[in-house]
Tab-separated table of C-alpha atoms in Angstrom:
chain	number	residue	atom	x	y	z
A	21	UNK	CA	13.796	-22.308	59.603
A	22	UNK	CA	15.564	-23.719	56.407
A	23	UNK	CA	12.437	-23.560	54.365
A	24	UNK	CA	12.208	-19.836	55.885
A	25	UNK	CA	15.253	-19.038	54.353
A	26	UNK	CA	14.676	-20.768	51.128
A	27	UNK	CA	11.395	-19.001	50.445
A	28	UNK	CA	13.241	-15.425	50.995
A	29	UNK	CA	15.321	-16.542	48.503
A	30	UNK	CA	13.086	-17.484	46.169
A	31	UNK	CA	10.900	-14.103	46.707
A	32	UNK	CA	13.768	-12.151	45.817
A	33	UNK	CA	15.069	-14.006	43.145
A	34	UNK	CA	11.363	-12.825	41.708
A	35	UNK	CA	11.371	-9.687	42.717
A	36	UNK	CA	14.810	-8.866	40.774
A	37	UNK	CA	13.593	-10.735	37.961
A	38	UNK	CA	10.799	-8.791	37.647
A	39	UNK	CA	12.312	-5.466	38.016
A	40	UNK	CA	14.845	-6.408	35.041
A	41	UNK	CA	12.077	-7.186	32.959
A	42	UNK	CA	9.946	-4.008	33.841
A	43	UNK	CA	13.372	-1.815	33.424
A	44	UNK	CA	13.715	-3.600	29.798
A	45	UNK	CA	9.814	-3.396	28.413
A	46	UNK	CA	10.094	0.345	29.625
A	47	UNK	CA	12.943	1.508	27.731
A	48	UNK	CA	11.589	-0.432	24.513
A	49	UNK	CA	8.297	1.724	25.174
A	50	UNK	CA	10.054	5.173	25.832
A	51	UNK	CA	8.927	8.331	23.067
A	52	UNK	CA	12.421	10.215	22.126
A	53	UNK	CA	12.283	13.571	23.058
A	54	UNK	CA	10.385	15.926	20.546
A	55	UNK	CA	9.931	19.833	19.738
A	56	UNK	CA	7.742	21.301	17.586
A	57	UNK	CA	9.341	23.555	15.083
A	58	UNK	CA	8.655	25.478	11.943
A	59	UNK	CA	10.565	23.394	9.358
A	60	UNK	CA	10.357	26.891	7.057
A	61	UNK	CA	12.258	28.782	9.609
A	62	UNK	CA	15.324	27.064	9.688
A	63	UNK	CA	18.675	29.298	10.106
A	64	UNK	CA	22.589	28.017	9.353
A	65	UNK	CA	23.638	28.812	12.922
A	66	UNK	CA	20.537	28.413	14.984
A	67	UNK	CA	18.520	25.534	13.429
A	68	UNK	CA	14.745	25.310	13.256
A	69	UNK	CA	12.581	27.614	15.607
A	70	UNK	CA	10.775	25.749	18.187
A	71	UNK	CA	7.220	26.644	18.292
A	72	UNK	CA	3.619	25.977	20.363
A	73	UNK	CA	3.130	22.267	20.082
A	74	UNK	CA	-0.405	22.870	19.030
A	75	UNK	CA	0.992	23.232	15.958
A	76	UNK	CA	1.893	19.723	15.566
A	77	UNK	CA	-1.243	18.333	16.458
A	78	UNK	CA	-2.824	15.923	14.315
A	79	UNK	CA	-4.966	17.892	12.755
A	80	UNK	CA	-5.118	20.271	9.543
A	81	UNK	CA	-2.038	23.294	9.342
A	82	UNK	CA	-3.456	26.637	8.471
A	83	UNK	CA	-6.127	29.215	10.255
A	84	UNK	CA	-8.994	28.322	12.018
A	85	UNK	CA	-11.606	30.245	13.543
A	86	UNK	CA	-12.339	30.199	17.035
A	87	UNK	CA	-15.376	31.936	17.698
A	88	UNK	CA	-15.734	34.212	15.397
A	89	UNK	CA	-11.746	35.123	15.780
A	90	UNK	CA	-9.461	34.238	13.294
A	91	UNK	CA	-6.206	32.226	14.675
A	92	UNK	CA	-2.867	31.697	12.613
A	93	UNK	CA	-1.166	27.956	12.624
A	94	UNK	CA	2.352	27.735	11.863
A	95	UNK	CA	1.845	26.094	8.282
A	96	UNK	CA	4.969	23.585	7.921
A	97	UNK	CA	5.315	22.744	11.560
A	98	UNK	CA	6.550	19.123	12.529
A	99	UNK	CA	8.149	17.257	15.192
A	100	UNK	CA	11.674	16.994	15.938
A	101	UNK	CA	13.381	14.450	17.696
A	102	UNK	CA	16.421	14.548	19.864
A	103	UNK	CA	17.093	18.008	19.091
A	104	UNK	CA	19.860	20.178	21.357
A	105	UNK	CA	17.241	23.396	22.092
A	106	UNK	CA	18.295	26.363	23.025
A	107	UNK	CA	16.885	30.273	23.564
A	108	UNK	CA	13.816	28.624	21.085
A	109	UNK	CA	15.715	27.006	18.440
A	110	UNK	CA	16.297	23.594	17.985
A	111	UNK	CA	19.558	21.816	16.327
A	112	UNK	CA	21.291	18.789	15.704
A	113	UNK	CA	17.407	16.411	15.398
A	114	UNK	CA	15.724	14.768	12.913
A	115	UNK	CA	12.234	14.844	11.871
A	116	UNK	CA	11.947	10.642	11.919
A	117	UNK	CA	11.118	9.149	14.972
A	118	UNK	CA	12.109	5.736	14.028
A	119	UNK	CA	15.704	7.491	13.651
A	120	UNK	CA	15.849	8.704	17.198
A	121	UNK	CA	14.511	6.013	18.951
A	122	UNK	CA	17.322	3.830	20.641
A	123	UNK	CA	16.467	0.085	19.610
A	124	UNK	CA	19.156	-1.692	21.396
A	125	UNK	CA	19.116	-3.367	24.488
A	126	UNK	CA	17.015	-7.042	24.549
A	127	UNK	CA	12.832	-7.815	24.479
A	128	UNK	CA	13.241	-4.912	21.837
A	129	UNK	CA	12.027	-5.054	18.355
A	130	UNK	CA	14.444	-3.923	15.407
A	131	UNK	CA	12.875	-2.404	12.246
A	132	UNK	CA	13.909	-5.526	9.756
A	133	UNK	CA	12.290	-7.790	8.330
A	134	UNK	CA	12.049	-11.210	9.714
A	135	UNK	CA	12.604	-13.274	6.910
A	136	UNK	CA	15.311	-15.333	6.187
């Protein structure tokens, strides 16, 4: 019965190890939140329009052709990170990711170098 009980124990101390660790390596993993907008539409009050994220693909800016059919691209569109959005216009973000994602917390990497 007492090694019963001392094997629970020891399953459980595991267990909550392991979910620590998973809850740590997943927030060091996690993408900030992102819109595409038009970086030449921005407006004093509003911000930057938020458009079809298509347009921030990795590929070329511009027109393409599809078919035969000619199809417009946004031409300066980029992602922006941690943006308040709101009725299609994005505020308050910036356009580096490195800047909006949250490095604290431990297992997590910092941007320095590690020199000393």
């Amino acid at each position: 019965m007492a090694q019963t009980r001392r094997r629970l124990r020891s399953s459980t101390v595991v267990l909550g190890g392991m979910g620590v660790l998973a809850a740590a390596l997943s927030a060091c993993g996690s993408d900030p939140d992102r819109r595409c907008v038009d970086r030449d539409s921005y407006d004093y009050l509003n911000g930057y329009k938020v458009v079809a994220d298509k347009n921030c693909g990795t590929g070329s800016s511009g027109s393409s052709s599809v078919k035969g059919r000619k199809t417009s691209r946004v031409t300066d569109a980029d992602w922006y990170y941690d943006a308040d959005v709101s009725n299609g216009w994005a505020d308050s973000g910036t356009f580096s990711r490195d800047e909006a994602v949250d490095r604290g917390g431990f297992g997590c990497s910092g941007s320095g170098s590690g020199g000393g």
